[in-house]
Structure formats: C-alpha cells, structure tokens
Coordinates of C-alpha atoms in Angstrom, one line a residue:
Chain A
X922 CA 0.0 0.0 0.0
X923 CA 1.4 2.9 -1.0
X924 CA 0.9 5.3 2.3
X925 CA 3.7 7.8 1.1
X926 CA 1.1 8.7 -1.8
X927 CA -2.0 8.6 -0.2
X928 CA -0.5 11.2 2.6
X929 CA 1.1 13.4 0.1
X930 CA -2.4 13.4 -2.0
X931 CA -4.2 14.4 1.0
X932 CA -1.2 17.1 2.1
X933 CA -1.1 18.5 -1.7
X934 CA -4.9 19.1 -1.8
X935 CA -5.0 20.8 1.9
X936 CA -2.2 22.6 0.9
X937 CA -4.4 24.2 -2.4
X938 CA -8.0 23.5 -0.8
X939 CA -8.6 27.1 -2.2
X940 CA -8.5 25.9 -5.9
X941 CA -9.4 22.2 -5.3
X942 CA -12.8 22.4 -4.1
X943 CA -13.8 19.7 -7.1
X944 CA -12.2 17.0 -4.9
X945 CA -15.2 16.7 -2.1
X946 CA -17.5 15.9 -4.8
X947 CA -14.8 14.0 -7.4
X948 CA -16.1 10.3 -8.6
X949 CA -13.2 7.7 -7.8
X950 CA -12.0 7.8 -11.2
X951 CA -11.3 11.8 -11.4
X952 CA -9.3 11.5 -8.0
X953 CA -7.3 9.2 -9.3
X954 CA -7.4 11.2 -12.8
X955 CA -6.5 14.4 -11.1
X956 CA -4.2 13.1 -8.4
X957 CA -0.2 14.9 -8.5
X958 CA 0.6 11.3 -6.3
X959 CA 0.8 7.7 -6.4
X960 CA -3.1 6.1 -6.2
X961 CA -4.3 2.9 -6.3
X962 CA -7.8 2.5 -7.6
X963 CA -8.4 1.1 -4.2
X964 CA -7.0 3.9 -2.3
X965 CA -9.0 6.4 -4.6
X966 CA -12.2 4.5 -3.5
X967 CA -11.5 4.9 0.5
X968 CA -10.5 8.3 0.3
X969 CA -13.8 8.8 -2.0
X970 CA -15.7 7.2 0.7
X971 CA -14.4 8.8 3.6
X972 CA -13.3 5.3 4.8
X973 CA -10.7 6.5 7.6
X974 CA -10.8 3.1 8.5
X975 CA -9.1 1.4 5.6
X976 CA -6.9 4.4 5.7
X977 CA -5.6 4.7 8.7
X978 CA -5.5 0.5 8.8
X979 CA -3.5 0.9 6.1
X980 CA -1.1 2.6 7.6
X981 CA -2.2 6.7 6.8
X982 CA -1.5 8.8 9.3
X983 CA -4.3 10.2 12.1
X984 CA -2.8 13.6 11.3
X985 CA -3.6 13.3 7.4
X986 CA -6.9 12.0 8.3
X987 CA -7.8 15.3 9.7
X988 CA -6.6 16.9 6.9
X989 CA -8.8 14.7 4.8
X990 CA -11.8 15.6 6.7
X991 CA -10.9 19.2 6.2
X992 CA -10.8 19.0 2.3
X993 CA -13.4 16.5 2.2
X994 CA -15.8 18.7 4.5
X995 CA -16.5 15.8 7.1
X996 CA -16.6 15.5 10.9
X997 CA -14.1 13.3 11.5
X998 CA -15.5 12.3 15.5
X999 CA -19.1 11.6 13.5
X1000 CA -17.4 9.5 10.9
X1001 CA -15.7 7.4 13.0
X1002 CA -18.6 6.8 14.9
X1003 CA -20.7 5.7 11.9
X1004 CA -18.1 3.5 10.9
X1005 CA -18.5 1.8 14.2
X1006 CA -15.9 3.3 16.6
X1007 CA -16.8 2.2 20.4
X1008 CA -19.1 5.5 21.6
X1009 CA -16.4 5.2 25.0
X1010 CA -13.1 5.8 22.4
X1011 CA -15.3 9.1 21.6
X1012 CA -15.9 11.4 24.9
X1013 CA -15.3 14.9 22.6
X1014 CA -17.1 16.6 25.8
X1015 CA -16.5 16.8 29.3
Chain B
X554 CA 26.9 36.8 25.7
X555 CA 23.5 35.8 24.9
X556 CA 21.4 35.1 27.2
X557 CA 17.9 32.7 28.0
X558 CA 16.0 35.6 29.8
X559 CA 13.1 33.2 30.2
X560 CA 10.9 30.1 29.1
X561 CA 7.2 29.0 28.6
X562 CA 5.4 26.1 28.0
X563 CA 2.0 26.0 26.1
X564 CA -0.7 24.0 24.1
X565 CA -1.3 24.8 21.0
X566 CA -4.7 24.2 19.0
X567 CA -5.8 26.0 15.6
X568 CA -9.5 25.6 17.1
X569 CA -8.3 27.6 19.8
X570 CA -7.8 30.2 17.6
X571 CA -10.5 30.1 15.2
X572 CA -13.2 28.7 17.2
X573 CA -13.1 30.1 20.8
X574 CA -16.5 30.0 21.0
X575 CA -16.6 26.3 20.7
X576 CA -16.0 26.0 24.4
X577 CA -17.8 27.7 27.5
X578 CA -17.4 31.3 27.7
X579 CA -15.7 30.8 31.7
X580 CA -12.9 27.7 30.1
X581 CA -12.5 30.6 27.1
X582 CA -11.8 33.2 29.9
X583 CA -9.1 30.9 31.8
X584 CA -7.1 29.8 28.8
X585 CA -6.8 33.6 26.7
X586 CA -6.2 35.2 30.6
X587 CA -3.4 32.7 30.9
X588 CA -1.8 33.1 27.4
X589 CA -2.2 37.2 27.6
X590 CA -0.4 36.6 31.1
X591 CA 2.2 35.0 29.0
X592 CA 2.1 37.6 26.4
X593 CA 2.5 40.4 29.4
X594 CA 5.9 38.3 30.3
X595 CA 7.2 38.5 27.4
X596 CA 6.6 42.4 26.4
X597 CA 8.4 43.2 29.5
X598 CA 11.3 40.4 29.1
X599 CA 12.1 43.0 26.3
X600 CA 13.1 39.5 24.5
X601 CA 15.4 40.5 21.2
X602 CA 14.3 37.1 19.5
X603 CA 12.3 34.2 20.1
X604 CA 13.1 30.3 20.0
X605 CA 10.0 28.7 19.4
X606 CA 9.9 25.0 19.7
X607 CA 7.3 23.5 17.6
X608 CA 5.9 20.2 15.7
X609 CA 3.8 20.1 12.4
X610 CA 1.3 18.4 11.1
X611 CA 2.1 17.4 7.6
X612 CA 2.1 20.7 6.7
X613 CA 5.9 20.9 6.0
X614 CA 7.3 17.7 6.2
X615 CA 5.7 14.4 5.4
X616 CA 7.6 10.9 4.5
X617 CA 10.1 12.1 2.1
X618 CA 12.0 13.5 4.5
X619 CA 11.1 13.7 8.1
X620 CA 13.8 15.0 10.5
X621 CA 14.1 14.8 14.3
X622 CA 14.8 18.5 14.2
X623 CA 14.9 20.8 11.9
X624 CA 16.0 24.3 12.6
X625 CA 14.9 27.2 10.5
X626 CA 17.5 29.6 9.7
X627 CA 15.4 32.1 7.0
X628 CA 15.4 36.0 6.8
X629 CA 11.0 34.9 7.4
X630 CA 9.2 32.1 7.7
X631 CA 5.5 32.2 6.1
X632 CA 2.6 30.1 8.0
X633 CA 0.1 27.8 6.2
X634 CA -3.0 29.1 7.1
X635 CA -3.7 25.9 8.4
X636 CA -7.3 26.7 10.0
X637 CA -5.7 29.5 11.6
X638 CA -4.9 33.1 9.9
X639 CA -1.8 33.7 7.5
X640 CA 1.2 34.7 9.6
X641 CA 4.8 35.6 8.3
X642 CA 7.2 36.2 11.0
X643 CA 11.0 37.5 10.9
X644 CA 13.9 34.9 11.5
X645 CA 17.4 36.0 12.5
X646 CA 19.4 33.8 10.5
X647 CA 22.7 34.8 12.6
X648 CA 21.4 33.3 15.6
X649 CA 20.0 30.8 13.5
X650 CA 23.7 29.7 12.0
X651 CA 25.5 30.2 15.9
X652 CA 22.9 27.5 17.5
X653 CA 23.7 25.2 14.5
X654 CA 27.2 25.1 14.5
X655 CA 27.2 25.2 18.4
X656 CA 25.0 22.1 18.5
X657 CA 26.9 20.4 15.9
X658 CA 30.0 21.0 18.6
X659 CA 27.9 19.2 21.2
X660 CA 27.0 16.4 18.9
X661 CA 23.7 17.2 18.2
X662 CA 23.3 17.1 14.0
X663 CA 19.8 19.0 13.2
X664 CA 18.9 19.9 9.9
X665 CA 18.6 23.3 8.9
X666 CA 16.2 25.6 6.5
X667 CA 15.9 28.6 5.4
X668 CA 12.6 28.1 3.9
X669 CA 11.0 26.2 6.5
X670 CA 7.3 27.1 6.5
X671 CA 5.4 27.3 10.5
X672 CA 2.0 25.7 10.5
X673 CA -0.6 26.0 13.8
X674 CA 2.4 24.7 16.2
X675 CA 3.9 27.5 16.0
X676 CA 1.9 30.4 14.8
X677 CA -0.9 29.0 17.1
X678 CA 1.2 30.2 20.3
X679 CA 2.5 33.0 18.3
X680 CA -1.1 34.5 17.6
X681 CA -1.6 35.2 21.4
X682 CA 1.6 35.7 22.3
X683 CA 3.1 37.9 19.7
X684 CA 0.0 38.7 18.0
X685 CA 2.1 41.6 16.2
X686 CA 4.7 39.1 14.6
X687 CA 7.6 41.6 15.1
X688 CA 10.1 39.7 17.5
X689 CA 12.6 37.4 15.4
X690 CA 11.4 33.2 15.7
X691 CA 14.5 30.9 15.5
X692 CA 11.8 28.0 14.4
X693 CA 13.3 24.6 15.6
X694 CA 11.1 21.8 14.7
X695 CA 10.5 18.5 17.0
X696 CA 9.6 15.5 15.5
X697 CA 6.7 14.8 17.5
X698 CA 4.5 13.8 14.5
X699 CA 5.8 10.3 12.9
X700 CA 7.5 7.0 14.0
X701 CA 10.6 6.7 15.0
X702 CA 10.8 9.5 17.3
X703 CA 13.4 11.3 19.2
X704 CA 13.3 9.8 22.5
X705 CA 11.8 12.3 25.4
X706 CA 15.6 12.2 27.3
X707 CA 16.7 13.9 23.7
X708 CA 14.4 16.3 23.6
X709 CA 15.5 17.1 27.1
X710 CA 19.2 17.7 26.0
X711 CA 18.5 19.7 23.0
X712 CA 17.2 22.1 25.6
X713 CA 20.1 21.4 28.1
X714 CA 22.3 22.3 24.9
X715 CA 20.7 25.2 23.0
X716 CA 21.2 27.0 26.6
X717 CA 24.7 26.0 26.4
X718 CA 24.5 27.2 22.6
X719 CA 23.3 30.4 23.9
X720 CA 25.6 31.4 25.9
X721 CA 28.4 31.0 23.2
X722 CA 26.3 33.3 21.0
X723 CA 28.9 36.6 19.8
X724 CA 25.6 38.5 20.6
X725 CA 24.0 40.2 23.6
X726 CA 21.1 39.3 22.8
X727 CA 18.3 38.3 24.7
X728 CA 16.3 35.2 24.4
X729 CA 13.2 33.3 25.3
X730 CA 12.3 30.1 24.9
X731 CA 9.1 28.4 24.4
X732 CA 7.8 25.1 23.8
X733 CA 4.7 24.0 21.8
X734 CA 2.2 21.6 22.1
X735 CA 0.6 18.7 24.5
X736 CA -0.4 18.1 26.5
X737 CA -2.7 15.2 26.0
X738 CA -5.0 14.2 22.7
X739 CA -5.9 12.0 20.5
X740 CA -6.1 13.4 16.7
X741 CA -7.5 11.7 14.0
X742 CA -7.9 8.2 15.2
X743 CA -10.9 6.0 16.6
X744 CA -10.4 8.2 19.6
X745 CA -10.2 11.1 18.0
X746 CA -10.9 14.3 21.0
X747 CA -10.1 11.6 23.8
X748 CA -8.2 13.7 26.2
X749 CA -6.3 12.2 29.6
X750 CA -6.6 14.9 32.5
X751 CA -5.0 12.4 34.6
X752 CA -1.6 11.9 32.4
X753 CA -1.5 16.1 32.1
X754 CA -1.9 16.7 36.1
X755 CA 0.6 14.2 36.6
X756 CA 3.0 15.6 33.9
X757 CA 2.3 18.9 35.1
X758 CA 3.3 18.2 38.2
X759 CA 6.7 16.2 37.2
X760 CA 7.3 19.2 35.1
X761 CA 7.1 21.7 37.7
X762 CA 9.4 19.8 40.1
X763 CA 11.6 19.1 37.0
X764 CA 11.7 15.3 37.9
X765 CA 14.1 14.4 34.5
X766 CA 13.6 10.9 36.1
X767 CA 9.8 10.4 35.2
X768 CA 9.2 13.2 32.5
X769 CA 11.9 11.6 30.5
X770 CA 10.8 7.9 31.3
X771 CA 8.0 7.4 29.0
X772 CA 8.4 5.2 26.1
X773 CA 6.1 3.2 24.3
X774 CA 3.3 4.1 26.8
X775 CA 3.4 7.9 26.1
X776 CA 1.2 7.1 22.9
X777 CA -1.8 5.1 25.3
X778 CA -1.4 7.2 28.1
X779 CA -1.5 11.2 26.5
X780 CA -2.4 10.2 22.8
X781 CA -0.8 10.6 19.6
X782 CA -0.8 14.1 19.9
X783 CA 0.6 14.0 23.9
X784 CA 4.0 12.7 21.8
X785 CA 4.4 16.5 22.0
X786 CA 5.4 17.1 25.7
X787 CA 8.9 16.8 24.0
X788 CA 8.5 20.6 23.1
X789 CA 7.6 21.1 27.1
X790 CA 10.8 18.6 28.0
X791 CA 13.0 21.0 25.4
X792 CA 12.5 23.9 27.2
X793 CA 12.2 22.2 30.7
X794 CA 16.6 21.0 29.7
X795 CA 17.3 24.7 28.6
X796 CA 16.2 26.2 32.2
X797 CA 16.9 23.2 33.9
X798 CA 18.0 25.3 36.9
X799 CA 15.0 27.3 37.0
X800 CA 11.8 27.4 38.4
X801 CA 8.3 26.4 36.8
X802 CA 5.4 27.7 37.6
X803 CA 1.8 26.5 36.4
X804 CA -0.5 28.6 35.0
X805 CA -3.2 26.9 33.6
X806 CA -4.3 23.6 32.8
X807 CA -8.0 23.3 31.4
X808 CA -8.6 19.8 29.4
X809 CA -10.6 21.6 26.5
X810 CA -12.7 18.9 25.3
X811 CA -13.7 21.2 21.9
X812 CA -10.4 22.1 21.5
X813 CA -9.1 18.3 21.5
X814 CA -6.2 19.5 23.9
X815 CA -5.4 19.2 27.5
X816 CA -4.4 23.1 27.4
X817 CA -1.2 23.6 29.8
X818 CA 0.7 27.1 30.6
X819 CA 3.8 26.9 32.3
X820 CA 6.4 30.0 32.8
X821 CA 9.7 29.3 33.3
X822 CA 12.7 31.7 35.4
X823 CA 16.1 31.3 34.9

C-alpha cells in the first residue's frame, strides 16, 4: 500500500484546498485522474468514501486524516462513529 | 553573551484560535487570561528574538523527508493558514547559523532551513503571544509527528544544549524560549478528541518539580497514556533541559474537550 502517496495526495490538496474544491464531490475515477501522487484505484475508492478506516488501517496517518476531513468537509468524530468506533473511544465533551 | 532571559510552555490548537467559542465562555476566559499573562511576560522580558519549539502536522514535512529537528534559519518564515490566519514572521538567520554550529559542537546534528514554513504549532502560540509578529522566531522543529521519534531524554538535551548554545552566542542578545504543544490528545484516530486529564496533572506536576527521572521515562506508553498528539510534551521537555536550573510555575491547565487538547501554561525563570 502505498501510504507515502496517499499522505502526500491528502497534504497536496490541503495545501491548495482554495483551488481544489472539485475534490469533495470527485467520482473515484477523477481523484485518481487528477491526483499529482501515487493512487491505487483502491485507495481512490477509501479516500472517495471517507473510509478513515481502511486508511488509517493501512497505515495513513491520524494527522492526514484530519486533513482529509478538512478537504473532504466531514466530521471526523461523527465519521468514526458511523463506521463503528466504540461510543467510549469518543468522549469529545466533558 | 546571549542570554535565555526566560521560558514558557504552552498547548497549542488552531480551534483555539479560530473557534473560541466552541468551548464555555468561563474555560474561554481561563485559557486567553493565561496566554495574555504570558504575552505580558514577554513584552516586559524586552526579548530580542524568540526560539519557538514547535511540531507540524504534515504541513511541512511528510515521509520524504522527516527529521528529528529541523531548525529554520530564513530572513521569514511564512505560516500555512492551516485553520488559523496567515502569519509571516522574521527569523534572524545569525542566531540561527550560531545554534547550529554550536549544537553540531555538542554532537547534536539537526537539519537546517531557510525556507521552512510554521503551521498552527507554531503560529498557534504566536497568535496570542506575539500577536504583532515583530520579535525574530529561530523555528526549531521537534519530530513529535511520525514513527521513529526522538526519545523524550533527547528532547531534554537539546534544551540542556541550545542553553549552552546560547551562551556561546557573539551577541548580547536576549532570548526566550518556548515550547509548543501537548499536552494530551488524540487526533484523528478511533479516539479522535479523547483527552487524559490524569496523564497532564501528573505531567504537570513532574514538570514543575523538574523530575528528569519520570518526565523523560515514557516510552512506548506515552502514545496510550496522553495520545498521539501528547507525543508533543517533547516541546515542554526541550524547554524544561534549557532552564533546567530554574523554576516552573503552572499557569493553567483546562482539558478543553472542543479544542481536543489538554491546554497547559507553564512559565519558566532562569
């Protein structure tokens, strides 16, 4: 898996989030089109579905996951809840 | 003869900046009262440049190259805008060049930059505490982001030698020093906003007594016990080396669930 693309993807389009706004509502195929870094098909699929999951399983960084959910315009707490994180790995309030 | 005129210690979090409303007015109150306090201590420290010890977030560096320190050495250094406004501040690239080649002396090896680039770790701090951005930053960048890191005794003796560094300096300037980031989170992950106040009073508590022992005795835990983002008490243990004969005082510590950071403020004397 190539992780050294996938974070450099997701750093290259926080970087210019002001002229990339296309990429929250790109199909699979443009992101891997349009991508300046290494993507697998696979890879473009997760990061289309906000699968943080696969992601960081697959060895992405936390860190570039919230940059991800920056670009992507998710909450990153929410997603991980719908994808099933324990609600007690989740206290966000006091 | 330079000279370390003094040292702080604080959390940094771009949603601290940009969202202070996210959190209850009173927590609001206690954390900007405690960085202004700061800010007071440094206007009157009359400080002729600033070394900020900071992180990133994969912002500047990311796995082509990923140093244990980096130290910026430009005329400026230009922010990111990473959630927070755009901030340029000045460098002093003399300073810059004396630390380096003292800390090569002392067998320390960091890289250098003059074009290093500052995201929220460091203009985060800087908004409140230099909100005018007109005192020189010598930027020195921890690796507090990405396996394998620095281990917390090193980031203890780079502070023990940039105060040695500093008083080799040809200059007469004065300096203060101040470390970025911590205390606990987690960023990103599963557990994304989990915060430890338990770790942080502890820590803060070590810190103040300046127990080397225990602050530079976490290994493999640090990660479960303060969170991927608590990997950046390094910043703290940097400064704590470089006034290592000092006192610490505490100044805040508020565990800002809406912020996802423990937020700690520590001064340091000399």
């Amino acid at each position: 898996v190539s992780t050294y693309g996938v974070m450099r993807q997701i750093q290259q389009w926080y970087i210019d989030r002001d002229v990339s706004g296309w990429v929250a509502t790109a199909s699979p195929a443009e992101l891997l089109e349009r991508a300046e870094f290494p993507l697998t098909a696979d890879e473009a699929a997760a990061l289309h579905d906000r699968r943080v999951d696969l992601l960081l399983n697959a060895g992405v960084h936390a860190f570039s996951l919230v940059q991800l959910s920056r670009v992507f315009g998710f909450d990153i707490s929410s997603r991980w809840r719908e994808l099933g994180a324990r609600s007690n790995d989740c206290p966000t309030r006091d | 003869m330079a000279e370390i005129v003094g040292g702080f210690a604080v959390s940094h979090s771009s949603l601290m900046v940009t969202r202070p409303d996210l959190v209850a007015s009173e927590v609001a109150e206690r954390c900007f009262a405690a960085y202004e306090a700061v800010r007071e201590s440094i206007t009157a420290l009359r400080p002729d440049a600033l070394i900020v010890v900071g992180s990133d977030h994969f912002n500047t560096f990311s796995c082509e190259a990923m140093p244990q320190w980096c130290i910026g050495r430009g005329n400026s250094h230009a922010g990111w805008a990473d959630n927070i406004p755009m901030y340029t501040i000045p460098g002093d690239p003399a300073l810059s060049q004396e630390l380096l080649e003292s800390l090569l002396r002392q067998g320390f090896e960091p890289s250098f930059s003059d074009s290093m680039r500052l995201d929220h770790s460091f203009f985060g701090p800087l908004h409140f505490l230099t909100p005018a951005m007109n005192v020189p930053v010598i930027p020195i960048f921890q690796n507090c982001i990405m396996r394998p890191f620095l281990t917390l005794a090193r980031a203890y003796a780079l502070g023990v030698a940039l105060a040695a560094a500093i008083t080799t300096s040809l200059s007469e300037k004065r300096i203060v020093i101040v470390g970025s980031g911590g205390l606990s989170h987690w960023i990103g992950g599963p557990k994304h906003g989990r915060l430890s106040p338990e770790f942080d009073r502890e820590f803060l508590a070590r810190f103040m007594a300046n127990d080397v022992e225990w602050l530079t005795s976490q290994t493999d835990d640090l990660e479960q016990l303060a969170g991927n983002g608590g990997q950046e008490i390094r910043n703290w243990l940097t400064v704590r080396g470089a006034l290592a004969h000092g006192t610490a005082q505490e100044l805040l510590y508020e565990p800002a669930y809406p912020w996802i950071v423990g937020v700690g403020v520590a001064a340091l004397s000399v």
